[in-house]
mmCIF file of C-alpha atoms in Angstrom:
data_model
loop_
_atom_site.group_PDB
_atom_site.id
_atom_site.type_symbol
_atom_site.label_atom_id
_atom_site.label_comp_id
_atom_site.label_asym_id
_atom_site.label_seq_id
_atom_site.Cartn_x
_atom_site.Cartn_y
_atom_site.Cartn_z
ATOM 1 C CA MET A 1 -0.016 -0.019 0.004
ATOM 2 C CA ASN A 2 1.431 3.392 -0.932
ATOM 3 C CA ARG A 3 1.522 6.452 1.289
ATOM 4 C CA SER A 4 -1.443 8.087 -0.417
ATOM 5 C CA GLU A 5 -3.612 4.993 0.119
ATOM 6 C CA GLU A 6 -2.565 4.722 3.761
ATOM 7 C CA ILE A 7 -3.625 8.330 4.348
ATOM 8 C CA LYS A 8 -6.917 7.846 2.503
ATOM 9 C CA ASN A 9 -7.634 4.614 4.365
ATOM 10 C CA SER A 10 -7.287 6.525 7.648
ATOM 11 C CA GLY A 11 -10.081 8.874 6.577
ATOM 12 C CA LEU A 12 -7.878 11.789 5.599
ATOM 13 C CA LYS A 13 -7.342 13.463 2.243
ATOM 14 C CA ALA A 14 -3.929 12.684 0.718
ATOM 15 C CA THR A 15 -2.398 16.197 0.600
ATOM 16 C CA LEU A 16 1.256 16.807 -0.234
ATOM 17 C CA PRO A 17 2.188 17.829 3.391
ATOM 18 C CA ARG A 18 0.538 14.648 4.746
ATOM 19 C CA ILE A 19 2.301 12.452 2.204
ATOM 20 C CA LYS A 20 5.701 14.111 2.884
ATOM 21 C CA ILE A 21 5.309 13.830 6.675
ATOM 22 C CA LEU A 22 4.257 10.172 6.535
ATOM 23 C CA GLU A 23 7.215 9.561 4.226
ATOM 24 C CA ILE A 24 9.568 11.142 6.796
ATOM 25 C CA PHE A 25 8.412 8.603 9.434
ATOM 26 C CA GLN A 26 8.598 5.651 7.082
ATOM 27 C CA LYS A 27 12.140 6.262 5.974
ATOM 28 C CA ALA A 28 13.691 7.818 9.068
ATOM 29 C CA GLN A 29 16.336 5.893 10.969
ATOM 30 C CA GLN A 30 15.173 7.685 14.119
ATOM 31 C CA ARG A 31 11.908 5.981 15.146
ATOM 32 C CA HIS A 32 10.721 8.494 17.749
ATOM 33 C CA MET A 33 10.501 12.075 16.452
ATOM 34 C CA THR A 34 9.302 15.393 17.783
ATOM 35 C CA ALA A 35 7.465 17.903 15.582
ATOM 36 C CA GLU A 36 10.731 19.841 15.397
ATOM 37 C CA ASP A 37 12.607 16.708 14.207
ATOM 38 C CA VAL A 38 10.008 16.261 11.429
ATOM 39 C CA TYR A 39 10.211 19.935 10.465
ATOM 40 C CA LYS A 40 14.054 19.759 10.284
ATOM 41 C CA ALA A 41 13.845 16.656 8.075
ATOM 42 C CA LEU A 42 11.405 18.483 5.782
ATOM 43 C CA LEU A 43 13.771 21.472 5.626
ATOM 44 C CA ASP A 44 16.631 19.097 4.698
ATOM 45 C CA GLU A 45 14.490 17.869 1.815
ATOM 46 C CA ARG A 46 13.676 21.488 0.823
ATOM 47 C CA ALA A 47 9.971 20.849 1.368
ATOM 48 C CA ASP A 48 8.020 24.074 1.836
ATOM 49 C CA ILE A 49 5.948 22.959 4.829
ATOM 50 C CA GLY A 50 5.683 25.162 7.901
ATOM 51 C CA LEU A 51 6.018 24.140 11.506
ATOM 52 C CA ALA A 52 2.354 24.888 12.209
ATOM 53 C CA THR A 53 1.339 22.498 9.404
ATOM 54 C CA VAL A 54 3.644 19.830 10.854
ATOM 55 C CA TYR A 55 1.957 20.128 14.268
ATOM 56 C CA ARG A 56 -1.517 20.004 12.661
ATOM 57 C CA VAL A 57 -0.706 16.942 10.526
ATOM 58 C CA LEU A 58 0.895 15.073 13.438
ATOM 59 C CA THR A 59 -2.229 15.618 15.533
ATOM 60 C CA GLN A 60 -4.440 14.478 12.611
ATOM 61 C CA PHE A 61 -2.260 11.392 12.108
ATOM 62 C CA GLU A 62 -2.501 10.571 15.815
ATOM 63 C CA GLN A 63 -6.293 10.932 15.786
ATOM 64 C CA ALA A 64 -6.475 8.757 12.674
ATOM 65 C CA GLY A 65 -4.318 6.068 14.253
ATOM 66 C CA LEU A 66 -1.366 6.386 11.914
ATOM 67 C CA LEU A 67 0.986 7.700 14.659
ATOM 68 C CA SER A 68 1.255 7.175 18.411
ATOM 69 C CA ARG A 69 2.222 10.031 20.729
ATOM 70 C CA ASN A 70 4.395 9.646 23.793
ATOM 71 C CA HIS A 71 5.403 12.211 26.418
ATOM 72 C CA PHE A 72 8.887 11.449 27.702
ATOM 73 C CA GLU A 73 10.829 13.423 30.311
ATOM 74 C CA SER A 74 11.805 16.188 27.839
ATOM 75 C CA GLY A 75 8.219 17.464 28.071
ATOM 76 C CA LYS A 76 7.932 17.329 24.309
ATOM 77 C CA SER A 77 5.526 15.111 22.457
ATOM 78 C CA VAL A 78 7.297 12.306 20.622
ATOM 79 C CA PHE A 79 5.631 10.548 17.693
ATOM 80 C CA GLU A 80 6.185 7.155 16.147
ATOM 81 C CA LEU A 81 4.422 5.081 13.495
ATOM 82 C CA ASN A 82 1.575 3.080 14.952
ATOM 83 C CA GLU A 83 2.339 -0.459 13.778
ATOM 84 C CA GLY A 84 -0.371 -2.065 15.823
ATOM 85 C CA HIS A 85 1.735 -3.816 18.435
ATOM 86 C CA HIS A 86 2.272 -2.745 22.024
ATOM 87 C CA HIS A 87 5.704 -2.009 23.393
ATOM 88 C CA ASP A 88 7.231 -0.061 26.252
ATOM 89 C CA HIS A 89 10.150 2.383 26.234
ATOM 90 C CA LEU A 90 13.556 2.738 27.865
ATOM 91 C CA VAL A 91 14.725 6.350 27.774
ATOM 92 C CA CYS A 92 18.377 7.312 28.272
ATOM 93 C CA LEU A 93 18.800 10.319 30.545
ATOM 94 C CA THR A 94 22.278 10.948 29.143
ATOM 95 C CA CYS A 95 21.599 11.175 25.383
ATOM 96 C CA GLY A 96 17.812 10.975 25.096
ATOM 97 C CA ARG A 97 17.872 7.772 23.037
ATOM 98 C CA VAL A 98 14.643 5.782 23.238
ATOM 99 C CA GLU A 99 14.722 1.990 22.982
ATOM 100 C CA GLU A 100 11.599 -0.093 22.634
ATOM 101 C CA PHE A 101 11.038 -3.392 24.453
ATOM 102 C CA TYR A 102 8.337 -5.909 25.146
ATOM 103 C CA ASP A 103 8.356 -8.126 28.269
ATOM 104 C CA PRO A 104 5.403 -10.536 28.735
ATOM 105 C CA GLN A 105 6.061 -10.794 32.485
ATOM 106 C CA ILE A 106 5.789 -7.016 32.924
ATOM 107 C CA GLU A 107 2.618 -6.970 30.848
ATOM 108 C CA GLU A 108 1.051 -9.756 32.935
ATOM 109 C CA ARG A 109 2.081 -8.101 36.202
ATOM 110 C CA GLN A 110 0.507 -4.757 35.198
ATOM 111 C CA ARG A 111 -2.754 -6.511 34.281
ATOM 112 C CA ALA A 112 -2.705 -8.454 37.587
ATOM 113 C CA ILE A 113 -2.080 -5.262 39.603
ATOM 114 C CA ALA A 114 -5.058 -3.570 37.966
ATOM 115 C CA GLU A 115 -7.290 -6.582 38.578
ATOM 116 C CA GLU A 116 -6.182 -6.931 42.207
ATOM 117 C CA ARG A 117 -7.361 -3.405 42.779
ATOM 118 C CA GLY A 118 -10.676 -3.917 40.970
ATOM 119 C CA TYR A 119 -9.828 -2.484 37.544
ATOM 120 C CA ALA A 120 -9.911 -3.899 34.029
ATOM 121 C CA LEU A 121 -6.816 -2.554 32.285
ATOM 122 C CA GLN A 122 -7.695 -0.919 28.970
ATOM 123 C CA GLU A 123 -4.318 0.439 27.937
ATOM 124 C CA HIS A 124 -1.088 1.651 29.485
ATOM 125 C CA SER A 125 2.178 3.297 28.754
ATOM 126 C CA LEU A 126 5.427 2.453 30.521
ATOM 127 C CA ALA A 127 8.638 4.400 30.173
ATOM 128 C CA LEU A 128 11.740 3.526 32.170
ATOM 129 C CA TYR A 129 14.277 6.357 32.630
ATOM 130 C CA ALA A 130 17.880 5.298 33.053
ATOM 131 C CA SER A 131 21.439 6.415 32.454
ATOM 132 C CA CYS A 132 23.478 4.417 29.999
ATOM 133 C CA VAL A 133 26.468 2.690 31.591
ATOM 134 C CA LYS A 134 27.837 1.179 28.373
ATOM 135 C CA THR A 135 31.459 2.304 27.922
ATOM 136 C CA ASP A 136 31.207 1.974 24.144
ATOM 137 C CA CYS A 137 27.773 3.643 23.701
ATOM 138 C CA PRO A 138 27.746 5.354 20.271
ATOM 139 C CA HIS A 139 24.986 7.781 21.434
ATOM 140 C CA LYS A 140 26.745 9.297 24.411
ATOM 141 C CA ASN A 141 28.132 12.261 22.558
ATOM 142 C CA SER A 142 25.030 12.915 20.388
ATOM 143 C CA ARG A 143 23.371 15.223 22.893
#
């Protein structure tokens, strides 16, 4: 399915800004991006799309289910493609790198905690904040 069809299938009109922004997410090596990251990538491609349009399209994509939004410690919204599978995040306090992980034991424990307290878990978001201790971390100097 091409980008235009993906946008149309989500109930949105396939405009050039929407196509370009979806393209940025699909080809970026960086999986988690702020609106400013997307805007810089568009500038690098010489696309004439303003920051206000980027914010508007990201919100539309989130509402349509194309993107997921997270709020990590930076206070900024971070977006990623919604690929339909749940995962949690490990955020480095040194460089800001975000790693995704899935642990079935953590998932089961969260469900059990909710049930023990009389709740039926509908959804959740887990972010672990840590400092990298790898001596050979390639991301240490990227901040």
